[in-house]
PDB file of C-alpha atoms in Angstrom:
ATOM      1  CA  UNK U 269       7.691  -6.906  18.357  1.00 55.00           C
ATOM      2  CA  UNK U 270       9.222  -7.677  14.818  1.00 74.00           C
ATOM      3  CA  UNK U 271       6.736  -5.951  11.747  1.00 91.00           C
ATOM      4  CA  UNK U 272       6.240  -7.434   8.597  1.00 95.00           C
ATOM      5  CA  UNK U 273       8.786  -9.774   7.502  1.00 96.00           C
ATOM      6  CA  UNK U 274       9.532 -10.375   3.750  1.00 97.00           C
ATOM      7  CA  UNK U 275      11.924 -12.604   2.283  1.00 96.00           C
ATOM      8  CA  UNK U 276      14.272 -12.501  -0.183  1.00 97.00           C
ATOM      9  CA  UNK U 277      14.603  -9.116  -0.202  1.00 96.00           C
ATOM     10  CA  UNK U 278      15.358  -9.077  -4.041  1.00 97.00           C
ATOM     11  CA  UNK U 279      15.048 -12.226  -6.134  1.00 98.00           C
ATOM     12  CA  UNK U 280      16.700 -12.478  -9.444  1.00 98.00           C
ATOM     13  CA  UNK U 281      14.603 -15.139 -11.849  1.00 98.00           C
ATOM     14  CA  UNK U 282      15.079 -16.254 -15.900  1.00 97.00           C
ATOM     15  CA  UNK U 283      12.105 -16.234 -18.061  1.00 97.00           C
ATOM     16  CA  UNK U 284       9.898 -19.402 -17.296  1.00 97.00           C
ATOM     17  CA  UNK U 285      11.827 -20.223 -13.623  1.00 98.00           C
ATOM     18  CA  UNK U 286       9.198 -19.746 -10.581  1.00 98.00           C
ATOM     19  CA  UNK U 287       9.282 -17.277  -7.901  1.00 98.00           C
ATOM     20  CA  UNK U 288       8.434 -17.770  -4.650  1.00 98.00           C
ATOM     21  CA  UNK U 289       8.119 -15.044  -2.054  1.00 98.00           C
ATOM     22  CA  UNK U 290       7.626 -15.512   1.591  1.00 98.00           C
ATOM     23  CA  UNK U 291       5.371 -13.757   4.184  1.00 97.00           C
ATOM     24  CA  UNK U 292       5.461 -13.341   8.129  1.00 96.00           C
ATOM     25  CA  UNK U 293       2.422 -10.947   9.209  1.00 95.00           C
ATOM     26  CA  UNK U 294       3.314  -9.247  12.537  1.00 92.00           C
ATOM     27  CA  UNK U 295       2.949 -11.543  15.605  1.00 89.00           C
ATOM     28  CA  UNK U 296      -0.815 -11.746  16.364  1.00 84.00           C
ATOM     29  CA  UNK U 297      -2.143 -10.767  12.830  1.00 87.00           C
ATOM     30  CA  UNK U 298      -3.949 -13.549  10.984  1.00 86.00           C
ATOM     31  CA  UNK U 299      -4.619 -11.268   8.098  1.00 89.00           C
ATOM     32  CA  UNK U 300      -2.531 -11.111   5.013  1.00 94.00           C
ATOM     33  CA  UNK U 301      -2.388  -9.012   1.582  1.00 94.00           C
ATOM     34  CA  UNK U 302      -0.690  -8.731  -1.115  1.00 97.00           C
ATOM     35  CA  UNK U 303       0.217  -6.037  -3.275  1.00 96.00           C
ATOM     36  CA  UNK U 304       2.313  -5.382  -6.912  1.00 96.00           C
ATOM     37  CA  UNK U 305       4.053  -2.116  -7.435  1.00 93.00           C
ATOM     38  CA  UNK U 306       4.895  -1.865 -11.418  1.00 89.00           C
ATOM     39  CA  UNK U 307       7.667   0.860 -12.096  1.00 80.00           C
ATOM     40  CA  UNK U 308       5.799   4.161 -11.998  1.00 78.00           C
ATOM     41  CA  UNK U 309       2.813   2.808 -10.865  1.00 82.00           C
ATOM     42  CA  UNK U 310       0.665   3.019  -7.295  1.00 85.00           C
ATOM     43  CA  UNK U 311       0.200   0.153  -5.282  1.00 91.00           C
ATOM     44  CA  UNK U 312      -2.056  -2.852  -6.532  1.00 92.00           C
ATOM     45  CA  UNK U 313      -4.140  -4.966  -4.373  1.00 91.00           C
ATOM     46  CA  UNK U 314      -3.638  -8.477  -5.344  1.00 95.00           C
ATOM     47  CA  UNK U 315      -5.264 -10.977  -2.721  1.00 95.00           C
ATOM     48  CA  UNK U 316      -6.390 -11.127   0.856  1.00 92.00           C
ATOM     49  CA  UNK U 317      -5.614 -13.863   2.882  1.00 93.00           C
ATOM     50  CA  UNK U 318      -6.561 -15.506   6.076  1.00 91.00           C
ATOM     51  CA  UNK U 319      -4.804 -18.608   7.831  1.00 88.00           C
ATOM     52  CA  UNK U 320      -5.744 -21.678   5.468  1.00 88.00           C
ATOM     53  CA  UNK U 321      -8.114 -19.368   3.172  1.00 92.00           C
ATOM     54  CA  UNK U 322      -7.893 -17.016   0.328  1.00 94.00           C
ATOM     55  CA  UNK U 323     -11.155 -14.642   0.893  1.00 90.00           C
ATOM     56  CA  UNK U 324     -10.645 -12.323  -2.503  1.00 90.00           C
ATOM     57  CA  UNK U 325      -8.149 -12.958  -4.763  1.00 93.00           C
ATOM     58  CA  UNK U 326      -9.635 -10.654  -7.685  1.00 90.00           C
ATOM     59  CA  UNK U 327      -6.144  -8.572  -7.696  1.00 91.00           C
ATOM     60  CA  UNK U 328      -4.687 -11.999  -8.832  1.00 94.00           C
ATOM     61  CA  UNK U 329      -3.753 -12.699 -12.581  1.00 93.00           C
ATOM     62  CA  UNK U 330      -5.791 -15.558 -13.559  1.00 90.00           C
ATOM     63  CA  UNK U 331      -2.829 -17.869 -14.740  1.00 94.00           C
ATOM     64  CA  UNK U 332       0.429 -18.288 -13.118  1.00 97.00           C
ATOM     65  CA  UNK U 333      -0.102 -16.119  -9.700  1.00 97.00           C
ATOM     66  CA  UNK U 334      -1.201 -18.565  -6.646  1.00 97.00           C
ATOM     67  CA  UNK U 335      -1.327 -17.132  -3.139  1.00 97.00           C
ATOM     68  CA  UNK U 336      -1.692 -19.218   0.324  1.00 96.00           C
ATOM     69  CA  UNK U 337      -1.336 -18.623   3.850  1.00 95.00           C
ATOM     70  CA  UNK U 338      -0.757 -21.737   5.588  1.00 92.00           C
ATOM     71  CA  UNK U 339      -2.045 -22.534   9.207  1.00 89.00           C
ATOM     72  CA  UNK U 340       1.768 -22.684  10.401  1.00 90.00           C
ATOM     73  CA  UNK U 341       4.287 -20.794   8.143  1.00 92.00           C
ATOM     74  CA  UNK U 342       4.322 -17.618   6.509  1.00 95.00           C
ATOM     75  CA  UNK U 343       2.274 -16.515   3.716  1.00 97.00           C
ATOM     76  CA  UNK U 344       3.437 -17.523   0.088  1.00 97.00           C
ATOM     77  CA  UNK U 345       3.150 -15.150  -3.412  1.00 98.00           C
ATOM     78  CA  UNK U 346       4.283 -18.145  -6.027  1.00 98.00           C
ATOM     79  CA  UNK U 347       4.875 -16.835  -9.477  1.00 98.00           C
ATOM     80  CA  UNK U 348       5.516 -19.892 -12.166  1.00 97.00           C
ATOM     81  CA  UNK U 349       7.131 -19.528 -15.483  1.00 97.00           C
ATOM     82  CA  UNK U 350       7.595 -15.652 -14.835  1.00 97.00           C
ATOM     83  CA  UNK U 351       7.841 -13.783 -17.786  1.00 96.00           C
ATOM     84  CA  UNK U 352       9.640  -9.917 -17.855  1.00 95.00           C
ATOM     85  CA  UNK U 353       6.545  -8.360 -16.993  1.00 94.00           C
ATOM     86  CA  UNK U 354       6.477  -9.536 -13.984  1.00 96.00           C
ATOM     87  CA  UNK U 355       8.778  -7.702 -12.543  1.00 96.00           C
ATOM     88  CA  UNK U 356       7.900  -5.522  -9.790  1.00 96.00           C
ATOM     89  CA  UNK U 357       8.122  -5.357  -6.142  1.00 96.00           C
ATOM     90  CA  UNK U 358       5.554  -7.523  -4.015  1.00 98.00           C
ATOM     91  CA  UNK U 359       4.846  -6.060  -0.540  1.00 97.00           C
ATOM     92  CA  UNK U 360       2.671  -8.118   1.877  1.00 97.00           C
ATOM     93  CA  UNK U 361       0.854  -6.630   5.036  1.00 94.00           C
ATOM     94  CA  UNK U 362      -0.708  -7.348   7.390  1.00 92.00           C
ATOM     95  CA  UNK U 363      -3.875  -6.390  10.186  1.00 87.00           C
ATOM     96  CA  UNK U 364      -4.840  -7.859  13.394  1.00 79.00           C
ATOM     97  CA  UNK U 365      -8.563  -8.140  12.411  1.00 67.00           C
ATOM     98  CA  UNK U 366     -11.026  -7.750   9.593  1.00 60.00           C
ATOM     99  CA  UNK U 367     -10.641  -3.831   8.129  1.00 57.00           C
ATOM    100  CA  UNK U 368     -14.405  -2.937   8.939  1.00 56.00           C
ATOM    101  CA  UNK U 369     -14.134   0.132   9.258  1.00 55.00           C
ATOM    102  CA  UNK U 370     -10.292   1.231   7.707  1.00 59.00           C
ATOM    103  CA  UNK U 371      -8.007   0.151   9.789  1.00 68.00           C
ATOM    104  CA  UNK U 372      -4.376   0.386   9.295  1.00 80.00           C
ATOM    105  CA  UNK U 373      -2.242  -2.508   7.415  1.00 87.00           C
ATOM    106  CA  UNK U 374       1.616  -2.882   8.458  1.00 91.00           C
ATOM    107  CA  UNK U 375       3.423  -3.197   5.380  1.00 94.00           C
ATOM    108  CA  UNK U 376       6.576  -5.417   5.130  1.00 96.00           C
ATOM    109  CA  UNK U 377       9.479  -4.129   3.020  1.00 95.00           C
ATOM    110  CA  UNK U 378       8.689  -5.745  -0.345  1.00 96.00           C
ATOM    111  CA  UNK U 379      10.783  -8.002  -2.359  1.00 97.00           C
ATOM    112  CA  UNK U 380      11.998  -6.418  -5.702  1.00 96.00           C
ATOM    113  CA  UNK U 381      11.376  -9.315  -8.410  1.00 97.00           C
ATOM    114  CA  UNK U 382      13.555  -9.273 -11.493  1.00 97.00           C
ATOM    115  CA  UNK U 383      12.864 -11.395 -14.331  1.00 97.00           C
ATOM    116  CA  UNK U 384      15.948 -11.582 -16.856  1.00 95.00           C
TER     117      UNK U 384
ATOM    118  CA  UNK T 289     -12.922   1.153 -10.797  1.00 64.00           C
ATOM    119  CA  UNK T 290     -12.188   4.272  -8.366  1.00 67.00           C
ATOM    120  CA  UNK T 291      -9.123   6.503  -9.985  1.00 80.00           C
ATOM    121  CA  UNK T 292      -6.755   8.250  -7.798  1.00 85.00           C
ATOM    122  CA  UNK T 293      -4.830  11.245  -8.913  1.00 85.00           C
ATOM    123  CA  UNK T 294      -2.476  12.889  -6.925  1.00 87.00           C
ATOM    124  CA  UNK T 295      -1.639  16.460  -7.481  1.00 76.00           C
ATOM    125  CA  UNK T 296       2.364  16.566  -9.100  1.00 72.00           C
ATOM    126  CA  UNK T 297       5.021  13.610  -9.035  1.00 78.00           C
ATOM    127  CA  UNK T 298       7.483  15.926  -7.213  1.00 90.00           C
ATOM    128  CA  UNK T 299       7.226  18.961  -4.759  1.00 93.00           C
ATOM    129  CA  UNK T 300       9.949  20.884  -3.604  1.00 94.00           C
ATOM    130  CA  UNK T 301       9.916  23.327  -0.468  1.00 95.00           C
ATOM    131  CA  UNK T 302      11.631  24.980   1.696  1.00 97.00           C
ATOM    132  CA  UNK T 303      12.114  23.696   5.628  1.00 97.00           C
ATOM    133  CA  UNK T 304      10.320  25.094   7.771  1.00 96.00           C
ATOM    134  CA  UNK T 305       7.565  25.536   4.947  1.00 97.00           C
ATOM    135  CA  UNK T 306       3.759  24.075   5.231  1.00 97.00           C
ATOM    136  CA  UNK T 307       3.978  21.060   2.400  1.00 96.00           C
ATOM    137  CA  UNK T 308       0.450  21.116   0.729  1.00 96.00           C
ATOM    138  CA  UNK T 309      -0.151  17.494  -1.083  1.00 96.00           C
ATOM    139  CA  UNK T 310      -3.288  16.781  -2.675  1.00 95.00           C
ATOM    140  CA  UNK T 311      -5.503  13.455  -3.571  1.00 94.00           C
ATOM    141  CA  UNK T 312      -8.287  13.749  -6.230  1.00 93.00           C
ATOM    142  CA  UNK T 313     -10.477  10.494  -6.600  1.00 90.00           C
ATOM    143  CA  UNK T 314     -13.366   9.807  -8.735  1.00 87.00           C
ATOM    144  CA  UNK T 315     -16.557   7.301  -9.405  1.00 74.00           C
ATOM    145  CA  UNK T 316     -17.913   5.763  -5.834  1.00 71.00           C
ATOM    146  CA  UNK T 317     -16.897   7.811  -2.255  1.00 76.00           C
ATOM    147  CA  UNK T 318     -14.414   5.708  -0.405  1.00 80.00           C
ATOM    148  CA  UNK T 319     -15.743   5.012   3.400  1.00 78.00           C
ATOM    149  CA  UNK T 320     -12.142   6.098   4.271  1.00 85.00           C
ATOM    150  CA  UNK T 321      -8.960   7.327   2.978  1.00 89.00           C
ATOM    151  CA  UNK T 322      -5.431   6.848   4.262  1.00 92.00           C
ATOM    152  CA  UNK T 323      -2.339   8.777   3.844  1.00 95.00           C
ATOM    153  CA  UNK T 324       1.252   6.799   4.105  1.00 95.00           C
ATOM    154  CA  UNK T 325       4.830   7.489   3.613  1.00 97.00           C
ATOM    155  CA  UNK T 326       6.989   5.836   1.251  1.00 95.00           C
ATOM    156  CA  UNK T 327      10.996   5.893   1.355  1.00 95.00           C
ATOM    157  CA  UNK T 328      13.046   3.595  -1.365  1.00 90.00           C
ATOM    158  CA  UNK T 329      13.105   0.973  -0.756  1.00 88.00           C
ATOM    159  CA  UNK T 330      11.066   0.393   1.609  1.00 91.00           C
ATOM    160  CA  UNK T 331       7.304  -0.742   2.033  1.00 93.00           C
ATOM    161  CA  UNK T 332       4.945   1.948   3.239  1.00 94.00           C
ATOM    162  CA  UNK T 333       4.589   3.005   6.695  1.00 94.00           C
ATOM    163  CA  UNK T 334       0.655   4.059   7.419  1.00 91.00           C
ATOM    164  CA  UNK T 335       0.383   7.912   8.689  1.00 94.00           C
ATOM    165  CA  UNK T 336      -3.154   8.559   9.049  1.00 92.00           C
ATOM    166  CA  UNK T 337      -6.908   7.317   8.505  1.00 90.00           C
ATOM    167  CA  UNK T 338      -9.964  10.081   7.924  1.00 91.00           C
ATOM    168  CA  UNK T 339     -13.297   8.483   7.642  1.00 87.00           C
ATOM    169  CA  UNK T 340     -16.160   9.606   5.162  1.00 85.00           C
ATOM    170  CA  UNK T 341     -17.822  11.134   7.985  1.00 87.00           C
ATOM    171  CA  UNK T 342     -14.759  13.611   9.223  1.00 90.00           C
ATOM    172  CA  UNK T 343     -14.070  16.455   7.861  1.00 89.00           C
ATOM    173  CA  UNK T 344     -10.324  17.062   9.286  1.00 95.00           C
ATOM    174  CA  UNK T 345      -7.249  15.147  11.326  1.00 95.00           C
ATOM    175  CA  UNK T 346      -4.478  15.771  12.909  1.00 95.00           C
ATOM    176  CA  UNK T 347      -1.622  13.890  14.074  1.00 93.00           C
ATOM    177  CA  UNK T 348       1.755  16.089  15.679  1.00 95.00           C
ATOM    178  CA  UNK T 349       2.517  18.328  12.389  1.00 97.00           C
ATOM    179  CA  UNK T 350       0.697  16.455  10.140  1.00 97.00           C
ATOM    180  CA  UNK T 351      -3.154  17.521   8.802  1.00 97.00           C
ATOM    181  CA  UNK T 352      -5.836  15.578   6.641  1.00 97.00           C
ATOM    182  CA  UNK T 353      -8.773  17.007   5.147  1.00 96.00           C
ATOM    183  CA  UNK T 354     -11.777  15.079   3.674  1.00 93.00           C
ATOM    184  CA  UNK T 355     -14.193  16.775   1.199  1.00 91.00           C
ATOM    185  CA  UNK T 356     -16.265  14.080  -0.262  1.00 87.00           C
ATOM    186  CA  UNK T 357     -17.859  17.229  -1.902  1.00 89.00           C
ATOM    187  CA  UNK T 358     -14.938  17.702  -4.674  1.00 91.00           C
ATOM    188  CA  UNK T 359     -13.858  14.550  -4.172  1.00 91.00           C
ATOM    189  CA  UNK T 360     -10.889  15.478  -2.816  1.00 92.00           C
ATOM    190  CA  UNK T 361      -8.255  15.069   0.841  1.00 94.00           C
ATOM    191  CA  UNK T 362      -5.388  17.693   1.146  1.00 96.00           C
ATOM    192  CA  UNK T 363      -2.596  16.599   3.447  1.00 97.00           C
ATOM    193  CA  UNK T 364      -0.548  19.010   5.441  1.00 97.00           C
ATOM    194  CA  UNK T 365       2.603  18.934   6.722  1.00 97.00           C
ATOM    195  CA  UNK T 366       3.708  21.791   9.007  1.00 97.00           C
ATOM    196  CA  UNK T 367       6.566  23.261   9.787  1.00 97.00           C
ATOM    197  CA  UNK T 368       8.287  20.951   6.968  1.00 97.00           C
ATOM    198  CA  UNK T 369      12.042  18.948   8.053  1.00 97.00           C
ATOM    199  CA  UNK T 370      14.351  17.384   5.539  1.00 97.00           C
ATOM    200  CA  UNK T 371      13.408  14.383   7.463  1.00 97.00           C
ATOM    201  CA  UNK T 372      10.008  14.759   5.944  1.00 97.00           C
ATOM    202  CA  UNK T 373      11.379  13.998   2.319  1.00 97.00           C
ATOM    203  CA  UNK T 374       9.785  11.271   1.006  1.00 97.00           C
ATOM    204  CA  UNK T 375       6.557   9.390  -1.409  1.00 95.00           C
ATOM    205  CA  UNK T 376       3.604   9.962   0.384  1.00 96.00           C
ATOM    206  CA  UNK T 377       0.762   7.541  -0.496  1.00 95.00           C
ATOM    207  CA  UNK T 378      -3.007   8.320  -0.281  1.00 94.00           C
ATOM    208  CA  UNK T 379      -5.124   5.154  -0.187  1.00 91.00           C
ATOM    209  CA  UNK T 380      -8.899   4.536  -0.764  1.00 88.00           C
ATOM    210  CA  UNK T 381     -11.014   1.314  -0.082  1.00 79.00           C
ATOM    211  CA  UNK T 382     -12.624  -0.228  -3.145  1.00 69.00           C
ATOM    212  CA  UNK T 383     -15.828  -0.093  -1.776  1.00 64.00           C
ATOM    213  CA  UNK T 384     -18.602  -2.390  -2.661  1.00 59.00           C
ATOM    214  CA  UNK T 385     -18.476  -4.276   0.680  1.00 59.00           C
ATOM    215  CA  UNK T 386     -14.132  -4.424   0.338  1.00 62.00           C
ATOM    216  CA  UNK T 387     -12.977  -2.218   2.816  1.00 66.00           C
ATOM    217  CA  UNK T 388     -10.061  -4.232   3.053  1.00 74.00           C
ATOM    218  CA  UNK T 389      -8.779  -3.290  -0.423  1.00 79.00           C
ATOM    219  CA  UNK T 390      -6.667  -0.507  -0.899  1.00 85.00           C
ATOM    220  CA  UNK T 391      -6.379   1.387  -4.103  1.00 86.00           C
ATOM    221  CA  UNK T 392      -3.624   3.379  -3.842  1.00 90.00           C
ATOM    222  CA  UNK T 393      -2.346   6.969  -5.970  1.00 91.00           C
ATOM    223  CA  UNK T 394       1.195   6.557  -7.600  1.00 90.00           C
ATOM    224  CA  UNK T 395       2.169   9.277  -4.498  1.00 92.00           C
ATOM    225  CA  UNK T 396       3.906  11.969  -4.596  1.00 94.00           C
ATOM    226  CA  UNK T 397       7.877  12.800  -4.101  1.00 94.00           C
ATOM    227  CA  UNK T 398       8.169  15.720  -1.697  1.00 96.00           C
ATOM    228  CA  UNK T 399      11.959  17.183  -1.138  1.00 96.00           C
ATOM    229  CA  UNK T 400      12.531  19.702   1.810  1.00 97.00           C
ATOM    230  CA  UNK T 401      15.403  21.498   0.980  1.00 95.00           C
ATOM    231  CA  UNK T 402      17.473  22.805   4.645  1.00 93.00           C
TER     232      UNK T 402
END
């Protein structure tokens, strides 16, 4: 059973390109999040996901971040006109059912986003 | 917002040493906290889960504590390996009804030195 897949691993973008980062959740988990780990910094929630809705996207930057999770396809982080800032690496996991009570997430391997 | 702080950046033993890390949170009490190992480049890889209403876990040679007193969950690692070297994570919900969002500490990097 493959985990979390993530693709690209890196991605290398200019100031004011888009970056798009791709999702699989683990086979049988229709829940996705996103998270932003800044150099030196701890994991930050970004948005939670399920197939065709975005339930809480208040981790999200107001302008320039969109998020989606498509009935068929993996999940999609798409970053437009990314600035250096924005450089980080963007891990997506995943859970086979609403986190009631703390369940685990499977976390895929991230993509490392530089911005030149 | 809930803070995390967790004890040092770095922490060096000895194998075959008990590896005492340490996770100080303030403001609201989490429903749950969750402990997870980090190794670069890679995304983290979930260890264990104590819930507001446990006071201790353990998993093989690794221990979780839970004071919602100080505010505070100590995780253990017996009988330390080089393997064991690592970022270990310790992750909170956000409360207010979001269990499903993490907050996480920026972990710390433990070397066990054969």
């Amino acid at each position: 059973n493959a985990g979390v897949m993530q693709n690209p691993r890196h991605l290398v973008r200019r100031r004011g390109q888009e970056a798009r980062l791709r999702c699989s959740p683990m086979k049988g988990h229709s829940h996705v999040y996103w998270y932003r780990q800044l150099p030196e910094e701890g994991l930050k929630f970004m948005v939670y996901l399920q197939k065709e809705n975005i339930i809480d996207e208040s981790g999200m930057p107001k302008e320039r971040f969109s998020a989606e999770f498509p009935k068929e396809g993996p999940s999609i982080l798409r970053i437009q006109q990314v600035v250096r800032g924005d450089s980080a690496a963007y891990f997506c996991a995943s859970s086979p059912k609403d986190l009631i009570r703390g369940n685990e997430q499977f976390f895929g391997p991230g993509t490392r986003l530089t911005v030149l | 917002s809930q803070k995390i702080e967790q004890n040092s950046e770095a922490l060096n033993i000895q194998e075959g040493k008990t590896a005492t890390l340490t996770c100080n949170y303030t403001n609201y009490s989490p429903a749950y906290l969750q402990w997870y190992r980090q190794d670069p480049g890679r995304g983290p890889v979930f260890l264990l889960l104590i819930r507001e209403n446990e006071k201790e876990k353990r998993k093989e040679r690794l221990k979780v504590t839970f004071d919602t007193t100080l505010k505070q969950s100590l995780f253990h690692i017996t009988a330390s390996q080089p393997a064991d070297s690592a970022t270990y994570l310790c992750a909170l919900d956000m409360g207010g009804g979001s269990n499903y969002k993490l907050t996480f500490g920026k972990g710390t990097l433990l070397t066990v030195n054969p």
